[in-house]
Tab-separated table of C-alpha atoms in Angstrom:
chain	number	residue	atom	x	y	z
A	103	MET	CA	-77.464	35.920	16.681
A	104	THR	CA	-75.580	32.792	15.540
A	105	ALA	CA	-73.541	32.374	12.349
A	106	THR	CA	-76.358	30.299	10.772
A	107	THR	CA	-79.169	32.771	11.502
A	108	ALA	CA	-80.391	34.671	8.438
A	109	LYS	CA	-79.203	38.251	8.574
A	110	ILE	CA	-81.100	38.913	5.332
A	111	ALA	CA	-84.108	36.823	4.411
A	112	VAL	CA	-85.671	37.128	0.905
A	113	ARG	CA	-89.082	35.526	0.838
A	114	GLY	CA	-90.993	34.937	-2.369
A	115	VAL	CA	-89.843	38.262	-3.856
A	116	GLY	CA	-91.084	39.342	-7.215
A	117	LYS	CA	-90.507	42.622	-9.068
A	118	VAL	CA	-92.609	43.767	-12.039
A	119	PHE	CA	-91.946	46.957	-13.916
A	120	ARG	CA	-94.520	48.851	-15.956
A	121	THR	CA	-93.702	49.436	-19.608
A	122	ARG	CA	-95.176	51.669	-22.281
A	123	ASP	CA	-97.312	48.723	-23.368
A	124	ALA	CA	-99.624	48.344	-20.358
A	125	ASP	CA	-100.547	44.813	-21.470
A	126	ARG	CA	-96.907	43.655	-21.372
A	127	PRO	CA	-95.349	44.428	-17.964
A	128	PHE	CA	-91.685	43.491	-17.475
A	129	THR	CA	-91.132	40.834	-14.836
A	130	ALA	CA	-87.591	41.098	-13.525
A	131	LEU	CA	-87.846	38.764	-10.543
A	132	ASP	CA	-90.302	36.030	-9.690
A	133	GLY	CA	-90.485	34.075	-6.453
A	134	VAL	CA	-86.907	34.724	-5.229
A	135	ASP	CA	-86.022	32.955	-1.925
A	136	LEU	CA	-82.598	33.563	-0.398
A	137	ASP	CA	-81.016	33.612	3.078
A	138	VAL	CA	-77.790	35.512	3.781
A	139	ARG	CA	-76.173	34.503	7.075
A	140	GLU	CA	-74.750	36.867	9.661
A	141	GLY	CA	-71.149	37.776	8.760
A	142	GLU	CA	-71.280	35.870	5.502
A	143	PHE	CA	-69.659	36.763	2.197
A	144	LEU	CA	-72.211	35.743	-0.449
A	145	THR	CA	-71.610	36.245	-4.139
A	146	LEU	CA	-74.470	36.352	-6.684
A	147	VAL	CA	-74.007	35.386	-10.338
A	148	GLY	CA	-76.365	35.061	-13.237
A	149	PRO	CA	-76.734	35.955	-16.933
A	150	SER	CA	-77.108	39.515	-18.079
A	151	GLY	CA	-80.590	40.899	-17.459
A	152	CYS	CA	-81.533	38.253	-14.877
A	153	GLY	CA	-82.291	40.790	-12.140
A	154	LYS	CA	-79.184	40.692	-10.023
A	155	SER	CA	-78.983	44.465	-9.588
A	156	THR	CA	-82.751	44.666	-9.079
A	157	LEU	CA	-82.516	42.230	-6.215
A	158	LEU	CA	-79.664	44.230	-4.691
A	159	ASP	CA	-81.722	47.420	-4.940
A	160	LEU	CA	-84.584	45.702	-3.136
A	161	ILE	CA	-82.292	44.543	-0.274
A	162	GLY	CA	-80.871	48.050	-0.103
A	163	GLY	CA	-84.389	49.544	0.133
A	164	LEU	CA	-83.835	51.606	-3.015
A	165	ALA	CA	-86.983	49.995	-4.553
A	166	ALA	CA	-89.886	47.962	-3.203
A	167	PRO	CA	-90.759	44.394	-4.290
A	168	THR	CA	-94.050	43.907	-6.107
A	169	SER	CA	-94.628	40.688	-4.094
A	170	GLY	CA	-92.992	38.877	-1.221
A	171	GLU	CA	-90.829	40.549	1.413
A	172	ILE	CA	-87.281	41.149	2.486
A	173	LEU	CA	-86.288	40.964	6.171
A	174	LEU	CA	-83.193	42.415	7.800
A	175	ASP	CA	-82.647	41.014	11.297
A	176	GLY	CA	-86.254	39.849	11.173
A	177	GLU	CA	-87.661	43.295	10.336
A	178	PRO	CA	-89.124	44.219	6.890
A	179	VAL	CA	-86.979	46.371	4.670
A	180	THR	CA	-89.073	49.445	3.874
A	181	GLY	CA	-86.494	51.855	2.563
A	182	PRO	CA	-82.788	52.713	2.582
A	183	GLY	CA	-81.009	52.810	5.933
A	184	LEU	CA	-77.593	53.375	7.503
A	185	ASP	CA	-77.523	49.703	8.425
A	186	ARG	CA	-76.720	48.950	4.707
A	187	GLY	CA	-73.875	50.375	2.741
A	188	VAL	CA	-74.000	50.193	-1.089
A	189	VAL	CA	-71.070	50.234	-3.500
A	190	PHE	CA	-71.911	50.507	-7.222
A	191	GLN	CA	-69.841	49.829	-10.340
A	192	GLN	CA	-69.747	53.589	-10.955
A	193	TYR	CA	-67.834	55.294	-8.114
A	194	ALA	CA	-70.470	57.944	-7.404
A	195	LEU	CA	-68.001	60.201	-5.631
A	196	PHE	CA	-68.575	63.962	-5.245
A	197	PRO	CA	-65.977	65.543	-7.550
A	198	TRP	CA	-65.755	68.710	-5.429
A	199	ARG	CA	-64.872	66.788	-2.298
A	200	THR	CA	-61.504	65.355	-1.393
A	201	ALA	CA	-61.083	61.655	-0.713
A	202	LEU	CA	-61.292	62.395	3.051
A	203	ALA	CA	-64.448	64.523	2.650
A	204	ASN	CA	-66.088	61.898	0.445
A	205	VAL	CA	-65.480	59.218	3.054
A	206	ALA	CA	-66.746	61.469	5.812
A	207	PHE	CA	-70.004	62.197	3.947
A	208	GLY	CA	-72.048	59.333	5.421
A	209	LEU	CA	-70.868	60.275	8.901
A	210	GLU	CA	-72.371	63.767	8.416
A	211	ALA	CA	-75.757	62.157	8.017
A	212	LYS	CA	-75.246	60.534	11.411
A	213	SER	CA	-74.323	63.854	12.999
A	214	VAL	CA	-70.918	62.575	13.991
A	215	PRO	CA	-68.758	65.464	15.368
A	216	ARG	CA	-66.250	66.882	12.821
A	217	ARG	CA	-63.092	65.712	14.539
A	218	GLU	CA	-64.417	62.130	14.941
A	219	ARG	CA	-65.630	62.198	11.276
A	220	GLU	CA	-62.102	63.027	10.134
A	221	GLU	CA	-60.519	60.455	12.345
A	222	ARG	CA	-62.819	57.752	11.143
A	223	ALA	CA	-62.426	58.794	7.513
A	224	ARG	CA	-58.658	58.662	7.821
A	225	HIS	CA	-58.816	55.250	9.491
A	226	HIS	CA	-60.997	53.794	6.697
A	227	LEU	CA	-58.832	55.310	3.935
A	228	GLY	CA	-55.925	53.538	5.595
A	229	LEU	CA	-57.964	50.343	5.714
A	230	VAL	CA	-58.282	50.376	1.893
A	231	GLY	CA	-54.701	51.348	1.334
A	232	LEU	CA	-55.047	55.061	0.650
A	233	ARG	CA	-53.180	56.588	3.559
A	234	GLY	CA	-51.463	59.684	2.198
A	235	PHE	CA	-54.193	60.385	-0.387
A	236	GLU	CA	-56.655	62.150	1.931
A	237	ASP	CA	-56.418	65.494	0.217
A	238	ARG	CA	-56.715	64.216	-3.431
A	239	TYR	CA	-59.784	64.884	-5.480
A	240	PRO	CA	-61.427	62.089	-7.476
A	241	HIS	CA	-60.003	63.365	-10.805
A	242	GLU	CA	-56.495	63.004	-9.265
A	243	LEU	CA	-57.026	59.312	-8.498
A	244	SER	CA	-56.978	56.223	-10.709
A	245	GLY	CA	-60.092	54.162	-11.218
A	246	GLY	CA	-59.011	51.609	-8.661
A	247	MET	CA	-58.264	54.302	-6.089
A	248	ARG	CA	-61.632	55.876	-6.645
A	249	GLN	CA	-63.327	52.576	-6.053
A	250	ARG	CA	-61.288	52.210	-2.831
A	251	VAL	CA	-62.621	55.595	-1.681
A	252	ALA	CA	-66.177	54.425	-2.463
A	253	ILE	CA	-65.655	51.279	-0.344
A	254	ALA	CA	-64.124	53.314	2.464
A	255	ARG	CA	-67.105	55.683	2.394
A	256	SER	CA	-69.567	52.742	2.712
A	257	LEU	CA	-67.540	51.211	5.622
A	258	ALA	CA	-66.984	54.430	7.510
A	259	PHE	CA	-70.504	54.760	8.861
A	260	ASP	CA	-70.294	51.119	10.101
A	261	PRO	CA	-73.181	49.464	8.327
A	262	ASP	CA	-74.092	45.895	9.279
A	263	VAL	CA	-74.408	44.893	5.651
A	264	LEU	CA	-72.348	45.843	2.620
A	265	LEU	CA	-74.066	45.539	-0.775
A	266	MET	CA	-71.747	45.575	-3.756
A	267	ASP	CA	-72.987	45.736	-7.382
A	268	GLU	CA	-70.112	44.635	-9.680
A	269	PRO	CA	-67.775	47.157	-8.087
A	270	PHE	CA	-64.638	45.945	-9.859
A	271	ALA	CA	-66.114	45.288	-13.316
A	272	ALA	CA	-64.666	48.451	-14.904
A	273	LEU	CA	-61.137	47.929	-13.620
A	274	ASP	CA	-58.197	46.286	-15.293
A	275	ALA	CA	-57.391	42.659	-14.321
A	276	GLN	CA	-54.414	43.473	-12.005
A	277	THR	CA	-56.274	46.157	-10.157
A	278	ARG	CA	-59.375	43.958	-9.871
A	279	GLU	CA	-57.402	41.121	-8.327
A	280	SER	CA	-55.652	43.445	-5.930
A	281	LEU	CA	-59.002	44.842	-4.751
A	282	GLN	CA	-60.481	41.393	-4.455
A	283	GLU	CA	-57.692	40.462	-2.027
A	284	GLU	CA	-58.075	43.727	-0.192
A	285	LEU	CA	-61.831	43.262	0.183
A	286	LEU	CA	-61.390	39.734	1.559
A	287	GLY	CA	-58.953	41.152	4.172
A	288	ILE	CA	-61.441	43.873	5.100
A	289	TRP	CA	-64.250	41.285	5.412
A	290	GLU	CA	-62.106	39.072	7.648
A	291	ARG	CA	-61.140	41.979	9.887
A	292	THR	CA	-64.565	43.582	10.155
A	293	GLY	CA	-66.940	40.598	10.043
A	294	LYS	CA	-69.466	42.490	7.860
A	295	THR	CA	-72.189	40.710	5.990
A	296	ILE	CA	-71.453	41.173	2.330
A	297	VAL	CA	-73.598	40.565	-0.745
A	298	PHE	CA	-71.521	40.924	-3.915
A	299	ILE	CA	-72.882	40.826	-7.445
A	300	THR	CA	-70.551	39.710	-10.270
A	301	HIS	CA	-70.596	38.500	-13.845
A	302	GLY	CA	-67.364	36.672	-13.272
A	303	ILE	CA	-67.326	33.052	-12.172
A	304	ASP	CA	-63.797	33.198	-11.002
A	305	GLU	CA	-64.556	36.310	-8.940
A	306	ALA	CA	-67.578	34.602	-7.417
A	307	VAL	CA	-65.539	31.547	-6.355
A	308	TYR	CA	-62.622	33.600	-5.105
A	309	LEU	CA	-64.643	35.856	-2.872
A	310	GLY	CA	-67.753	33.972	-1.832
A	311	GLN	CA	-68.271	31.535	1.013
A	312	ARG	CA	-71.397	30.648	-0.899
A	313	VAL	CA	-72.370	31.438	-4.469
A	314	ALA	CA	-76.057	31.960	-5.370
A	315	VAL	CA	-76.780	31.254	-9.034
A	316	MET	CA	-79.725	33.031	-10.719
A	317	THR	CA	-81.753	31.935	-13.664
A	318	SER	CA	-82.416	33.901	-16.817
A	319	ARG	CA	-85.252	36.404	-16.660
A	320	PRO	CA	-87.481	36.323	-14.683
A	321	GLY	CA	-84.771	35.866	-12.138
A	322	ARG	CA	-85.018	33.112	-9.479
A	323	ILE	CA	-82.440	31.411	-7.353
A	324	LYS	CA	-81.430	28.286	-9.273
A	325	GLN	CA	-79.015	26.910	-6.667
A	326	VAL	CA	-76.673	28.013	-3.911
A	327	ILE	CA	-73.250	26.446	-3.840
A	328	ASP	CA	-71.046	26.232	-0.702
A	329	VAL	CA	-67.424	27.164	-1.543
A	330	GLU	CA	-65.058	25.624	0.950
A	331	PHE	CA	-61.280	25.923	1.072
A	332	ASP	CA	-58.938	24.828	3.877
A	333	SER	CA	-57.560	28.360	3.895
A	334	ARG	CA	-58.186	31.571	1.951
A	335	THR	CA	-54.541	32.546	2.182
A	336	GLY	CA	-52.163	32.119	-0.783
A	337	ASP	CA	-53.296	31.750	-4.346
A	338	LEU	CA	-56.772	30.160	-4.246
A	339	ARG	CA	-56.891	30.036	-8.005
A	340	ALA	CA	-54.076	27.407	-7.976
A	341	ASP	CA	-56.103	25.139	-5.689
A	342	PRO	CA	-57.591	22.207	-7.662
A	343	ARG	CA	-60.933	22.745	-6.022
A	344	PHE	CA	-61.106	26.242	-7.547
A	345	GLY	CA	-61.358	24.687	-10.938
A	346	GLU	CA	-63.961	22.201	-9.751
A	347	TYR	CA	-66.149	24.992	-8.310
A	348	ARG	CA	-65.688	26.999	-11.452
A	349	HIS	CA	-66.801	24.070	-13.649
A	350	ARG	CA	-69.756	23.368	-11.429
A	351	LEU	CA	-70.971	27.004	-11.608
A	352	TRP	CA	-70.501	27.199	-15.358
A	353	THR	CA	-72.550	23.958	-15.764
A	354	LEU	CA	-75.398	25.650	-13.804
A	355	LEU	CA	-75.026	28.885	-15.769
A	356	ARG	CA	-74.597	27.612	-19.331
A	357	ASP	CA	-78.269	27.040	-20.104
A	358	GLU	CA	-79.234	30.312	-18.354
A	359	VAL	CA	-76.815	32.342	-20.430
A	360	ALA	CA	-78.142	30.660	-23.638
A	361	ALA	CA	-81.738	31.447	-22.620
A	362	ALA	CA	-80.789	35.083	-21.841
A	363	ARG	CA	-79.253	35.422	-25.300
A	364	GLU	CA	-82.418	34.050	-26.903
A	365	GLN	CA	-84.516	36.578	-24.874
A	366	GLU	CA	-82.283	39.435	-26.062
A	367	VAL	CA	-82.481	38.378	-29.734
A	368	ALA	CA	-86.287	38.112	-29.432
A	369	ARG	CA	-86.496	41.516	-27.812
A	370	VAL	CA	-84.350	43.237	-30.458
A	371	GLY	CA	-86.068	41.341	-33.269
């Protein structure tokens, strides 16, 4: 499979939710088309309530589309699978398990022998900078460290695709920037295909090779922007093109954010 082949193909996807009022169903997504390339880091931005997380759930097989289809390596996504790892904003760690045991959890589902599980779990904790914290429980770790454990857990069972739903949103700015840099390093070393949802335009530009911009509800793909830097080493935010990309994205998002606010006011009113 070449670098330009679609690893994930979203074709005409819609998602409608039933509500208490049977005559007024809630349409979250409508006619979404999107290709994610093999080994690509794609970020997804859009106003609140536009269906970003819903789309990620559909790619992850955690829900089924109402219309259209999602293909992974040319095969329809019909449910969750170990070929996709998911990292949520909330860490979702088992409080009774150590960091090592949390990371090893996915490997148990693959019936990996215990010694190999521990070796791979230690390796991936090291990969996210947590060597020496194997025996700590989640309550003994900071928020940033807990999110590192969650990332290590998703990487440990070696999924082809990593789906990340605003994983750094609850972290302070310094921790967030540190983990952004760490994640880029992991992506460069592993070659995983990553789909990363964010509310932050800066984060989208910093991380993504391409940025997909969604409309206000019902969510559609408004435009996909290629983000090209000569090198991703050093401080990208100081590169003049960083500001240019940021301005371009905000120009695309401004009307969508305004429309989303109007929808929210109408809903509350």
